[in-house]
Amino acid sequence: MSVKTDAYVVFGNPIAHSKSPLIHGLFAHQTKQAMSYQTYLAPLDQFAVSVQGFMQLGGCGANVTVPFKLEAFDLAQTLSERAQVAGAVNTLLFRDGQIIGDNTDGAGLVRDITVNLRRSLQGARVLLLGAGGAARGALLPLLQQLPAQLCIANRSVEKAETLCALAASFEIDDVQLSVLSLDALAQGGVGQFDVIINATSASLQQESVMIASDVFASDCLAYDMMYGDVATPFMRMAQSAGAQTADGLGMLVEQAAEAFYLWRGVRPDTALVLAQLRGDRQA
Ligand code: ATR
């Protein structure tokens, strides 16, 4: 008897250290799905060829990570609304020879904050740091939670203004949109925020956006989309201002769960998987 195993991969370069095979392997085991999930190191100039080759071999779907999310956006013949807004694709579905592009990053962020960390975004004053791909991917899912305020701060203020204009174009009533410079944030006196999300890549350079301590509301959640073995510089700064902090490991697991659901129609229990990953990290 032969059992057909549906094959999935994550395309990236580099990709060897991706946690996605572990996460999806745990999801598959838990939900009893007959599937495989592996890394796929696509040559930097051969992303499209790699995807098409994988499809022709019978691949069922894929995740896409750095540096291919924009190319995946261009390659997909059909895009979900959230992928269109994000301007990037992290999940591919193959249907009848067609490539469908979606983006589960923002949904993963919102689910980690609202479900795992039990912080409501509805009516919250939210500060989004950054105006690059990660911030843009979070924009629509954040707005759909109906925060009272969404303020975007970025090193280059023009990019924050462009992202703010995109947010305004969704015409989601009752969300007050604004832009701040990093200088203003460092000086303080610009109001308080209940949730501050770091979507800059500053942590990769072991740097942090500086934020005056009066910007953190008394029970502020400071969320860094990055994660590592130790707290990021942004998290350390927020901790010293008295904020609760979280890294992006939960977002990683939740965006994976959303992709898994798109492919398999089954929602895995992410809490078990997140607990295991956090345990592995401490081990
Ligand atoms: P990503 O896909 O990770 O979002 P990106 O699109 O290159 O990457 O965007 C990087 C973001 O991090 C930008 O908002 C960038 O600010 P600029 O638009 O002004 O370049 C921000 N960023 C990167 N390094 C930073 C640093 N050291 N301090 C503050 N912001 C930084």
PDB file of C-alpha atoms and ligand atoms in Angstrom:
ATOM      1  CA  MET A   1       0.000   0.000   0.000  1.00  0.00           C
ATOM      2  CA  SER A   2       1.310   3.441  -0.754  1.00  0.00           C
ATOM      3  CA  VAL A   3       0.239   6.498   1.156  1.00  0.00           C
ATOM      4  CA  LYS A   4       0.441   9.716  -0.786  1.00  0.00           C
ATOM      5  CA  THR A   5       2.024  12.404   1.323  1.00  0.00           C
ATOM      6  CA  ASP A   6       1.215  15.979   0.374  1.00  0.00           C
ATOM      7  CA  ALA A   7       4.386  18.032   0.074  1.00  0.00           C
ATOM      8  CA  TYR A   8       4.909  21.609   1.272  1.00  0.00           C
ATOM      9  CA  VAL A   9       8.061  23.719   1.483  1.00  0.00           C
ATOM     10  CA  VAL A  10       9.272  27.098   2.643  1.00  0.00           C
ATOM     11  CA  PHE A  11      11.259  29.010   0.013  1.00  0.00           C
ATOM     12  CA  GLY A  12      13.989  31.309   1.281  1.00  0.00           C
ATOM     13  CA  ASN A  13      17.664  32.179   1.005  1.00  0.00           C
ATOM     14  CA  PRO A  14      19.161  31.567   3.499  1.00  0.00           C
ATOM     15  CA  ILE A  15      16.725  29.032   4.901  1.00  0.00           C
ATOM     16  CA  ALA A  16      18.672  26.419   6.886  1.00  0.00           C
ATOM     17  CA  HIS A  17      17.733  27.897  10.274  1.00  0.00           C
ATOM     18  CA  SER A  18      14.015  28.231   9.563  1.00  0.00           C
ATOM     19  CA  LYS A  19      11.759  26.964  12.348  1.00  0.00           C
ATOM     20  CA  SER A  20       8.880  26.411   9.899  1.00  0.00           C
ATOM     21  CA  PRO A  21       9.573  22.689   9.232  1.00  0.00           C
ATOM     22  CA  LEU A  22       9.522  22.028  12.977  1.00  0.00           C
ATOM     23  CA  ILE A  23       6.339  24.060  13.473  1.00  0.00           C
ATOM     24  CA  HIS A  24       4.458  22.502  10.566  1.00  0.00           C
ATOM     25  CA  GLY A  25       5.739  19.058  11.515  1.00  0.00           C
ATOM     26  CA  LEU A  26       4.230  19.523  14.977  1.00  0.00           C
ATOM     27  CA  PHE A  27       0.964  20.813  13.475  1.00  0.00           C
ATOM     28  CA  ALA A  28       0.773  17.827  11.094  1.00  0.00           C
ATOM     29  CA  HIS A  29       1.443  15.325  13.875  1.00  0.00           C
ATOM     30  CA  GLN A  30      -1.101  16.949  16.157  1.00  0.00           C
ATOM     31  CA  THR A  31      -3.869  17.098  13.518  1.00  0.00           C
ATOM     32  CA  LYS A  32      -2.945  13.729  11.913  1.00  0.00           C
ATOM     33  CA  GLN A  33      -2.341  15.185   8.469  1.00  0.00           C
ATOM     34  CA  ALA A  34      -0.316  13.074   6.034  1.00  0.00           C
ATOM     35  CA  MET A  35       2.037  15.729   4.745  1.00  0.00           C
ATOM     36  CA  SER A  36       5.689  16.679   4.570  1.00  0.00           C
ATOM     37  CA  TYR A  37       7.171  20.161   5.018  1.00  0.00           C
ATOM     38  CA  GLN A  38      10.768  20.991   4.195  1.00  0.00           C
ATOM     39  CA  THR A  39      13.037  23.942   3.563  1.00  0.00           C
ATOM     40  CA  TYR A  40      13.768  24.839  -0.057  1.00  0.00           C
ATOM     41  CA  LEU A  41      16.876  26.928  -0.687  1.00  0.00           C
ATOM     42  CA  ALA A  42      15.966  28.785  -3.865  1.00  0.00           C
ATOM     43  CA  PRO A  43      18.871  30.420  -5.721  1.00  0.00           C
ATOM     44  CA  LEU A  44      18.552  34.202  -5.432  1.00  0.00           C
ATOM     45  CA  ASP A  45      17.851  34.611  -9.148  1.00  0.00           C
ATOM     46  CA  GLN A  46      15.651  31.534  -9.548  1.00  0.00           C
ATOM     47  CA  PHE A  47      12.678  31.942  -7.241  1.00  0.00           C
ATOM     48  CA  ALA A  48       9.964  31.704  -9.927  1.00  0.00           C
ATOM     49  CA  VAL A  49      11.638  28.714 -11.617  1.00  0.00           C
ATOM     50  CA  SER A  50      11.935  27.004  -8.241  1.00  0.00           C
ATOM     51  CA  VAL A  51       8.245  27.491  -7.434  1.00  0.00           C
ATOM     52  CA  GLN A  52       7.146  26.275 -10.841  1.00  0.00           C
ATOM     53  CA  GLY A  53       9.419  23.235 -10.588  1.00  0.00           C
ATOM     54  CA  PHE A  54       8.023  22.357  -7.158  1.00  0.00           C
ATOM     55  CA  MET A  55       4.478  22.694  -8.488  1.00  0.00           C
ATOM     56  CA  GLN A  56       5.221  20.429 -11.417  1.00  0.00           C
ATOM     57  CA  LEU A  57       6.585  17.802  -9.059  1.00  0.00           C
ATOM     58  CA  GLY A  58       3.200  17.801  -7.336  1.00  0.00           C
ATOM     59  CA  GLY A  59       3.893  20.237  -4.477  1.00  0.00           C
ATOM     60  CA  CYS A  60       0.699  21.275  -2.698  1.00  0.00           C
ATOM     61  CA  GLY A  61       1.626  24.695  -1.332  1.00  0.00           C
ATOM     62  CA  ALA A  62       4.453  26.740   0.125  1.00  0.00           C
ATOM     63  CA  ASN A  63       5.544  29.441   2.472  1.00  0.00           C
ATOM     64  CA  VAL A  64       7.829  32.200   1.264  1.00  0.00           C
ATOM     65  CA  THR A  65      10.329  34.082   3.386  1.00  0.00           C
ATOM     66  CA  VAL A  66      13.213  36.536   3.003  1.00  0.00           C
ATOM     67  CA  PRO A  67      14.102  37.698   0.370  1.00  0.00           C
ATOM     68  CA  PHE A  68      11.314  36.402  -1.872  1.00  0.00           C
ATOM     69  CA  LYS A  69       8.054  37.836  -0.493  1.00  0.00           C
ATOM     70  CA  LEU A  70       7.850  40.583  -3.137  1.00  0.00           C
ATOM     71  CA  GLU A  71       8.695  38.175  -5.963  1.00  0.00           C
ATOM     72  CA  ALA A  72       6.008  35.821  -4.690  1.00  0.00           C
ATOM     73  CA  PHE A  73       3.582  38.735  -4.862  1.00  0.00           C
ATOM     74  CA  ASP A  74       4.521  39.268  -8.523  1.00  0.00           C
ATOM     75  CA  LEU A  75       4.372  35.555  -9.317  1.00  0.00           C
ATOM     76  CA  ALA A  76       0.908  34.845  -7.911  1.00  0.00           C
ATOM     77  CA  GLN A  77      -1.908  34.907 -10.467  1.00  0.00           C
ATOM     78  CA  THR A  78      -4.510  35.592  -7.793  1.00  0.00           C
ATOM     79  CA  LEU A  79      -3.972  37.565  -4.578  1.00  0.00           C
ATOM     80  CA  SER A  80      -6.006  37.710  -1.380  1.00  0.00           C
ATOM     81  CA  GLU A  81      -7.044  41.167  -0.200  1.00  0.00           C
ATOM     82  CA  ARG A  82      -4.595  41.034   2.698  1.00  0.00           C
ATOM     83  CA  ALA A  83      -1.746  40.103   0.324  1.00  0.00           C
ATOM     84  CA  GLN A  84      -2.681  42.989  -1.972  1.00  0.00           C
ATOM     85  CA  VAL A  85      -2.635  45.426   0.938  1.00  0.00           C
ATOM     86  CA  ALA A  86       0.586  43.973   2.347  1.00  0.00           C
ATOM     87  CA  GLY A  87       2.228  44.170  -1.076  1.00  0.00           C
ATOM     88  CA  ALA A  88       3.910  40.867  -0.223  1.00  0.00           C
ATOM     89  CA  VAL A  89       3.101  37.156  -0.152  1.00  0.00           C
ATOM     90  CA  ASN A  90       4.207  34.635   2.477  1.00  0.00           C
ATOM     91  CA  THR A  91       1.859  31.765   1.589  1.00  0.00           C
ATOM     92  CA  LEU A  92       1.255  30.109  -1.777  1.00  0.00           C
ATOM     93  CA  LEU A  93      -1.644  27.820  -2.589  1.00  0.00           C
ATOM     94  CA  PHE A  94      -1.629  25.802  -5.786  1.00  0.00           C
ATOM     95  CA  ARG A  95      -5.094  25.236  -7.283  1.00  0.00           C
ATOM     96  CA  ASP A  96      -5.678  23.766 -10.753  1.00  0.00           C
ATOM     97  CA  GLY A  97      -2.237  24.857 -11.925  1.00  0.00           C
ATOM     98  CA  GLN A  98      -2.816  28.392 -10.644  1.00  0.00           C
ATOM     99  CA  ILE A  99      -0.707  30.109  -7.995  1.00  0.00           C
ATOM    100  CA  ILE A 100      -2.715  31.917  -5.329  1.00  0.00           C
ATOM    101  CA  GLY A 101      -0.827  34.317  -3.041  1.00  0.00           C
ATOM    102  CA  ASP A 102      -1.856  35.169   0.502  1.00  0.00           C
ATOM    103  CA  ASN A 103      -0.219  36.883   3.451  1.00  0.00           C
ATOM    104  CA  THR A 104      -0.778  35.475   6.936  1.00  0.00           C
ATOM    105  CA  ASP A 105       1.799  37.598   8.804  1.00  0.00           C
ATOM    106  CA  GLY A 106      -0.574  40.340   9.973  1.00  0.00           C
ATOM    107  CA  ALA A 107      -3.249  37.845  11.012  1.00  0.00           C
ATOM    108  CA  GLY A 108      -0.568  35.962  12.960  1.00  0.00           C
ATOM    109  CA  LEU A 109       0.484  39.131  14.762  1.00  0.00           C
ATOM    110  CA  VAL A 110      -3.086  40.042  15.697  1.00  0.00           C
ATOM    111  CA  ARG A 111      -3.884  36.529  16.874  1.00  0.00           C
ATOM    112  CA  ASP A 112      -0.757  36.376  19.020  1.00  0.00           C
ATOM    113  CA  ILE A 113      -1.624  39.691  20.672  1.00  0.00           C
ATOM    114  CA  THR A 114      -5.353  39.122  21.117  1.00  0.00           C
ATOM    115  CA  VAL A 115      -5.503  35.370  21.826  1.00  0.00           C
ATOM    116  CA  ASN A 116      -2.124  34.287  23.240  1.00  0.00           C
ATOM    117  CA  LEU A 117      -1.342  37.514  25.076  1.00  0.00           C
ATOM    118  CA  ARG A 118      -5.016  38.280  25.790  1.00  0.00           C
ATOM    119  CA  ARG A 119      -4.752  41.960  24.911  1.00  0.00           C
ATOM    120  CA  SER A 120      -7.710  43.492  23.129  1.00  0.00           C
ATOM    121  CA  LEU A 121      -6.768  45.847  20.308  1.00  0.00           C
ATOM    122  CA  GLN A 122     -10.290  47.200  20.041  1.00  0.00           C
ATOM    123  CA  GLY A 123     -10.309  50.755  21.376  1.00  0.00           C
ATOM    124  CA  ALA A 124      -6.576  50.587  22.118  1.00  0.00           C
ATOM    125  CA  ARG A 125      -4.042  53.286  21.363  1.00  0.00           C
ATOM    126  CA  VAL A 126      -1.601  51.505  19.058  1.00  0.00           C
ATOM    127  CA  LEU A 127       1.826  52.726  18.000  1.00  0.00           C
ATOM    128  CA  LEU A 128       3.371  50.970  14.998  1.00  0.00           C
ATOM    129  CA  LEU A 129       7.130  51.449  14.609  1.00  0.00           C
ATOM    130  CA  GLY A 130       8.424  51.091  11.065  1.00  0.00           C
ATOM    131  CA  ALA A 131       7.021  51.591   7.595  1.00  0.00           C
ATOM    132  CA  GLY A 132       8.691  48.795   5.640  1.00  0.00           C
ATOM    133  CA  GLY A 133       7.312  45.438   4.542  1.00  0.00           C
ATOM    134  CA  ALA A 134       6.655  44.121   8.050  1.00  0.00           C
ATOM    135  CA  ALA A 135       4.686  47.224   9.078  1.00  0.00           C
ATOM    136  CA  ARG A 136       2.698  47.243   5.856  1.00  0.00           C
ATOM    137  CA  GLY A 137       1.800  43.569   6.311  1.00  0.00           C
ATOM    138  CA  ALA A 138       0.369  44.342   9.742  1.00  0.00           C
ATOM    139  CA  LEU A 139      -1.637  47.381   8.660  1.00  0.00           C
ATOM    140  CA  LEU A 140      -4.998  45.986   7.541  1.00  0.00           C
ATOM    141  CA  PRO A 141      -5.307  43.246  10.209  1.00  0.00           C
ATOM    142  CA  LEU A 142      -4.518  45.856  12.886  1.00  0.00           C
ATOM    143  CA  LEU A 143      -7.087  48.331  11.544  1.00  0.00           C
ATOM    144  CA  GLN A 144      -9.712  45.596  11.372  1.00  0.00           C
ATOM    145  CA  GLN A 145      -9.417  45.267  15.154  1.00  0.00           C
ATOM    146  CA  LEU A 146     -10.752  48.848  15.405  1.00  0.00           C
ATOM    147  CA  PRO A 147      -8.144  50.440  17.649  1.00  0.00           C
ATOM    148  CA  ALA A 148      -8.996  53.958  18.868  1.00  0.00           C
ATOM    149  CA  GLN A 149      -5.730  55.215  17.420  1.00  0.00           C
ATOM    150  CA  LEU A 150      -3.111  53.922  15.041  1.00  0.00           C
ATOM    151  CA  CYS A 151       0.022  56.035  15.016  1.00  0.00           C
ATOM    152  CA  ILE A 152       2.875  55.157  12.653  1.00  0.00           C
ATOM    153  CA  ALA A 153       6.428  56.236  13.470  1.00  0.00           C
ATOM    154  CA  ASN A 154       9.391  55.686  11.205  1.00  0.00           C
ATOM    155  CA  ARG A 155      12.975  56.844  10.762  1.00  0.00           C
ATOM    156  CA  SER A 156      12.034  58.202   7.362  1.00  0.00           C
ATOM    157  CA  VAL A 157       8.828  60.164   8.132  1.00  0.00           C
ATOM    158  CA  GLU A 158       7.778  60.281   4.462  1.00  0.00           C
ATOM    159  CA  LYS A 159       7.455  56.503   4.432  1.00  0.00           C
ATOM    160  CA  ALA A 160       5.305  56.661   7.572  1.00  0.00           C
ATOM    161  CA  GLU A 161       3.111  59.239   5.832  1.00  0.00           C
ATOM    162  CA  THR A 162       2.740  56.999   2.783  1.00  0.00           C
ATOM    163  CA  LEU A 163       1.705  54.080   4.994  1.00  0.00           C
ATOM    164  CA  CYS A 164      -0.707  56.343   6.871  1.00  0.00           C
ATOM    165  CA  ALA A 165      -2.280  57.408   3.567  1.00  0.00           C
ATOM    166  CA  LEU A 166      -2.708  53.721   2.679  1.00  0.00           C
ATOM    167  CA  ALA A 167      -4.396  53.150   6.047  1.00  0.00           C
ATOM    168  CA  ALA A 168      -6.704  56.131   5.421  1.00  0.00           C
ATOM    169  CA  SER A 169      -7.689  54.686   2.044  1.00  0.00           C
ATOM    170  CA  PHE A 170      -9.450  51.763   3.791  1.00  0.00           C
ATOM    171  CA  GLU A 171     -11.905  54.292   5.256  1.00  0.00           C
ATOM    172  CA  ILE A 172     -12.261  52.382   8.504  1.00  0.00           C
ATOM    173  CA  ASP A 173     -14.247  54.831  10.616  1.00  0.00           C
ATOM    174  CA  ASP A 174     -13.381  55.702  14.189  1.00  0.00           C
ATOM    175  CA  VAL A 175      -9.684  54.821  13.945  1.00  0.00           C
ATOM    176  CA  GLN A 176      -7.679  57.993  14.468  1.00  0.00           C
ATOM    177  CA  LEU A 177      -4.597  57.850  12.234  1.00  0.00           C
ATOM    178  CA  SER A 178      -1.415  59.827  12.803  1.00  0.00           C
ATOM    179  CA  VAL A 179       2.315  59.921  12.140  1.00  0.00           C
ATOM    180  CA  LEU A 180       5.229  60.665  14.461  1.00  0.00           C
ATOM    181  CA  SER A 181       8.929  61.173  13.922  1.00  0.00           C
ATOM    182  CA  LEU A 182      11.441  59.099  15.881  1.00  0.00           C
ATOM    183  CA  ASP A 183      12.797  62.340  17.360  1.00  0.00           C
ATOM    184  CA  ALA A 184       9.369  63.159  18.797  1.00  0.00           C
ATOM    185  CA  LEU A 185       9.103  59.651  20.273  1.00  0.00           C
ATOM    186  CA  ALA A 186      12.520  59.948  21.876  1.00  0.00           C
ATOM    187  CA  GLN A 187      11.623  63.314  23.398  1.00  0.00           C
ATOM    188  CA  GLY A 188       8.225  62.211  24.693  1.00  0.00           C
ATOM    189  CA  GLY A 189       5.215  64.339  25.460  1.00  0.00           C
ATOM    190  CA  VAL A 190       3.386  62.848  22.471  1.00  0.00           C
ATOM    191  CA  GLY A 191       0.657  60.975  24.342  1.00  0.00           C
ATOM    192  CA  GLN A 192       0.546  57.404  25.615  1.00  0.00           C
ATOM    193  CA  PHE A 193       0.061  54.080  23.873  1.00  0.00           C
ATOM    194  CA  ASP A 194      -1.403  50.811  25.141  1.00  0.00           C
ATOM    195  CA  VAL A 195       0.294  48.646  22.532  1.00  0.00           C
ATOM    196  CA  ILE A 196       3.604  49.469  20.845  1.00  0.00           C
ATOM    197  CA  ILE A 197       4.623  47.169  17.998  1.00  0.00           C
ATOM    198  CA  ASN A 198       8.174  47.175  16.704  1.00  0.00           C
ATOM    199  CA  ALA A 199       8.011  46.365  12.983  1.00  0.00           C
ATOM    200  CA  THR A 200      11.403  47.905  12.221  1.00  0.00           C
ATOM    201  CA  SER A 201      14.386  45.727  11.457  1.00  0.00           C
ATOM    202  CA  ALA A 202      16.477  47.640  14.028  1.00  0.00           C
ATOM    203  CA  SER A 203      16.685  44.578  16.303  1.00  0.00           C
ATOM    204  CA  LEU A 204      18.560  42.720  13.558  1.00  0.00           C
ATOM    205  CA  GLN A 205      21.331  45.292  13.999  1.00  0.00           C
ATOM    206  CA  GLN A 206      21.018  45.011  17.806  1.00  0.00           C
ATOM    207  CA  GLU A 207      19.589  48.528  17.845  1.00  0.00           C
ATOM    208  CA  SER A 208      16.349  49.973  19.131  1.00  0.00           C
ATOM    209  CA  VAL A 209      14.130  52.880  18.320  1.00  0.00           C
ATOM    210  CA  MET A 210      14.358  55.115  21.415  1.00  0.00           C
ATOM    211  CA  ILE A 211      11.070  55.861  23.117  1.00  0.00           C
ATOM    212  CA  ALA A 212      10.640  58.191  26.097  1.00  0.00           C
ATOM    213  CA  SER A 213       9.202  56.375  29.092  1.00  0.00           C
ATOM    214  CA  ASP A 214       6.119  58.633  29.248  1.00  0.00           C
ATOM    215  CA  VAL A 215       4.976  57.201  25.898  1.00  0.00           C
ATOM    216  CA  PHE A 216       4.286  53.794  27.486  1.00  0.00           C
ATOM    217  CA  ALA A 217       0.820  53.624  29.090  1.00  0.00           C
ATOM    218  CA  SER A 218       0.806  52.068  32.554  1.00  0.00           C
ATOM    219  CA  ASP A 219      -0.129  48.562  31.315  1.00  0.00           C
ATOM    220  CA  CYS A 220       1.524  48.883  27.921  1.00  0.00           C
ATOM    221  CA  LEU A 221       2.324  45.822  25.814  1.00  0.00           C
ATOM    222  CA  ALA A 222       5.545  46.315  23.844  1.00  0.00           C
ATOM    223  CA  TYR A 223       5.687  43.737  21.058  1.00  0.00           C
ATOM    224  CA  ASP A 224       8.764  43.078  18.927  1.00  0.00           C
ATOM    225  CA  MET A 225       8.079  41.194  15.693  1.00  0.00           C
ATOM    226  CA  MET A 226      11.655  39.914  15.881  1.00  0.00           C
ATOM    227  CA  TYR A 227      12.664  37.091  18.182  1.00  0.00           C
ATOM    228  CA  GLY A 228      15.861  35.547  19.416  1.00  0.00           C
ATOM    229  CA  ASP A 229      17.313  33.639  22.323  1.00  0.00           C
ATOM    230  CA  VAL A 230      17.376  36.766  24.463  1.00  0.00           C
ATOM    231  CA  ALA A 231      15.231  39.894  24.761  1.00  0.00           C
ATOM    232  CA  THR A 232      15.795  42.345  21.895  1.00  0.00           C
ATOM    233  CA  PRO A 233      17.108  45.876  22.580  1.00  0.00           C
ATOM    234  CA  PHE A 234      13.556  47.194  22.039  1.00  0.00           C
ATOM    235  CA  MET A 235      12.190  44.765  24.626  1.00  0.00           C
ATOM    236  CA  ARG A 236      14.892  45.688  27.124  1.00  0.00           C
ATOM    237  CA  MET A 237      14.116  49.385  26.700  1.00  0.00           C
ATOM    238  CA  ALA A 238      10.374  48.727  27.119  1.00  0.00           C
ATOM    239  CA  GLN A 239      10.989  46.580  30.206  1.00  0.00           C
ATOM    240  CA  SER A 240      12.905  49.366  31.851  1.00  0.00           C
ATOM    241  CA  ALA A 241       9.936  51.662  31.160  1.00  0.00           C
ATOM    242  CA  GLY A 242       7.700  49.138  32.976  1.00  0.00           C
ATOM    243  CA  ALA A 243       5.987  47.653  29.932  1.00  0.00           C
ATOM    244  CA  GLN A 244       4.978  44.013  29.425  1.00  0.00           C
ATOM    245  CA  THR A 245       7.006  42.672  26.505  1.00  0.00           C
ATOM    246  CA  ALA A 246       6.668  39.937  23.911  1.00  0.00           C
ATOM    247  CA  ASP A 247       8.825  38.802  21.033  1.00  0.00           C
ATOM    248  CA  GLY A 248       7.682  37.600  17.625  1.00  0.00           C
ATOM    249  CA  LEU A 249       7.881  33.855  18.254  1.00  0.00           C
ATOM    250  CA  GLY A 250       4.125  33.719  18.837  1.00  0.00           C
ATOM    251  CA  MET A 251       3.534  35.601  15.595  1.00  0.00           C
ATOM    252  CA  LEU A 252       5.743  33.095  13.773  1.00  0.00           C
ATOM    253  CA  VAL A 253       3.679  30.187  15.076  1.00  0.00           C
ATOM    254  CA  GLU A 254       0.361  31.938  14.412  1.00  0.00           C
ATOM    255  CA  GLN A 255       1.192  32.939  10.826  1.00  0.00           C
ATOM    256  CA  ALA A 256       2.191  29.321  10.247  1.00  0.00           C
ATOM    257  CA  ALA A 257      -1.105  28.107  11.731  1.00  0.00           C
ATOM    258  CA  GLU A 258      -3.043  30.412   9.436  1.00  0.00           C
ATOM    259  CA  ALA A 259      -1.153  29.049   6.404  1.00  0.00           C
ATOM    260  CA  PHE A 260      -1.726  25.481   7.639  1.00  0.00           C
ATOM    261  CA  TYR A 261      -5.442  26.230   7.894  1.00  0.00           C
ATOM    262  CA  LEU A 262      -5.503  27.594   4.331  1.00  0.00           C
ATOM    263  CA  TRP A 263      -3.842  24.449   3.009  1.00  0.00           C
ATOM    264  CA  ARG A 264      -5.436  21.782   5.160  1.00  0.00           C
ATOM    265  CA  GLY A 265      -8.730  23.276   6.414  1.00  0.00           C
ATOM    266  CA  VAL A 266      -7.742  22.357   9.985  1.00  0.00           C
ATOM    267  CA  ARG A 267      -6.679  24.780  12.715  1.00  0.00           C
ATOM    268  CA  PRO A 268      -3.872  23.380  14.891  1.00  0.00           C
ATOM    269  CA  ASP A 269      -3.589  24.072  18.614  1.00  0.00           C
ATOM    270  CA  THR A 270      -0.852  26.685  18.575  1.00  0.00           C
ATOM    271  CA  ALA A 271      -0.502  26.976  22.359  1.00  0.00           C
ATOM    272  CA  LEU A 272       1.045  23.504  22.583  1.00  0.00           C
ATOM    273  CA  VAL A 273       3.494  24.237  19.772  1.00  0.00           C
ATOM    274  CA  LEU A 274       4.457  27.650  21.125  1.00  0.00           C
ATOM    275  CA  ALA A 275       5.056  26.166  24.581  1.00  0.00           C
ATOM    276  CA  GLN A 276       7.293  23.519  23.037  1.00  0.00           C
ATOM    277  CA  LEU A 277       9.319  26.095  21.070  1.00  0.00           C
ATOM    278  CA  ARG A 278       9.740  28.266  24.138  1.00  0.00           C
ATOM    279  CA  GLY A 279      10.787  25.209  26.122  1.00  0.00           C
ATOM    280  CA  ASP A 280      13.338  24.233  23.450  1.00  0.00           C
ATOM    281  CA  ARG A 281      14.735  27.749  23.597  1.00  0.00           C
ATOM    282  CA  GLN A 282      15.280  27.533  27.324  1.00  0.00           C
ATOM    283  CA  ALA A 283      16.745  24.038  27.179  1.00  0.00           C
TER     284      ALA A 283
HETATM  285  P1  ATR B   1      11.026  44.607   6.634  1.00  0.00           P
HETATM  286  O1  ATR B   1      10.552  43.781   5.486  1.00  0.00           O
HETATM  287  O2  ATR B   1      11.675  43.832   7.738  1.00  0.00           O
HETATM  288  O3  ATR B   1       9.967  45.536   7.134  1.00  0.00           O
HETATM  289  P2  ATR B   1      12.170  46.825   5.265  1.00  0.00           P
HETATM  290  O4  ATR B   1      11.010  46.863   4.329  1.00  0.00           O
HETATM  291  O5  ATR B   1      13.551  47.015   4.729  1.00  0.00           O
HETATM  292  O6  ATR B   1      12.228  45.470   6.061  1.00  0.00           O
HETATM  293  O7  ATR B   1      11.887  47.921   6.402  1.00  0.00           O
HETATM  294  C1  ATR B   1      12.771  48.110   7.471  1.00  0.00           C
HETATM  295  C2  ATR B   1      12.116  49.074   8.448  1.00  0.00           C
HETATM  296  O8  ATR B   1      12.940  49.175   9.610  1.00  0.00           O
HETATM  297  C3  ATR B   1      11.956  50.481   7.919  1.00  0.00           C
HETATM  298  O9  ATR B   1      10.846  51.072   8.531  1.00  0.00           O
HETATM  299  C4  ATR B   1      13.267  51.146   8.403  1.00  0.00           C
HETATM  300  O10 ATR B   1      13.200  52.540   8.505  1.00  0.00           O
HETATM  301  P3  ATR B   1      13.445  53.473   7.186  1.00  0.00           P
HETATM  302  O11 ATR B   1      12.197  53.327   6.362  1.00  0.00           O
HETATM  303  O12 ATR B   1      13.631  54.826   7.701  1.00  0.00           O
HETATM  304  O13 ATR B   1      14.658  52.893   6.509  1.00  0.00           O
HETATM  305  C5  ATR B   1      13.365  50.523   9.757  1.00  0.00           C
HETATM  306  N1  ATR B   1      14.725  50.484  10.332  1.00  0.00           N
HETATM  307  C6  ATR B   1      15.738  49.689   9.943  1.00  0.00           C
HETATM  308  N2  ATR B   1      16.827  49.875  10.729  1.00  0.00           N
HETATM  309  C7  ATR B   1      16.480  50.805  11.653  1.00  0.00           C
HETATM  310  C8  ATR B   1      17.152  51.428  12.746  1.00  0.00           C
HETATM  311  N3  ATR B   1      18.413  51.111  13.040  1.00  0.00           N
HETATM  312  N4  ATR B   1      16.462  52.325  13.483  1.00  0.00           N
HETATM  313  C9  ATR B   1      15.189  52.650  13.178  1.00  0.00           C
HETATM  314  N5  ATR B   1      14.498  52.109  12.157  1.00  0.00           N
HETATM  315  C10 ATR B   1      15.126  51.205  11.399  1.00  0.00           C
END
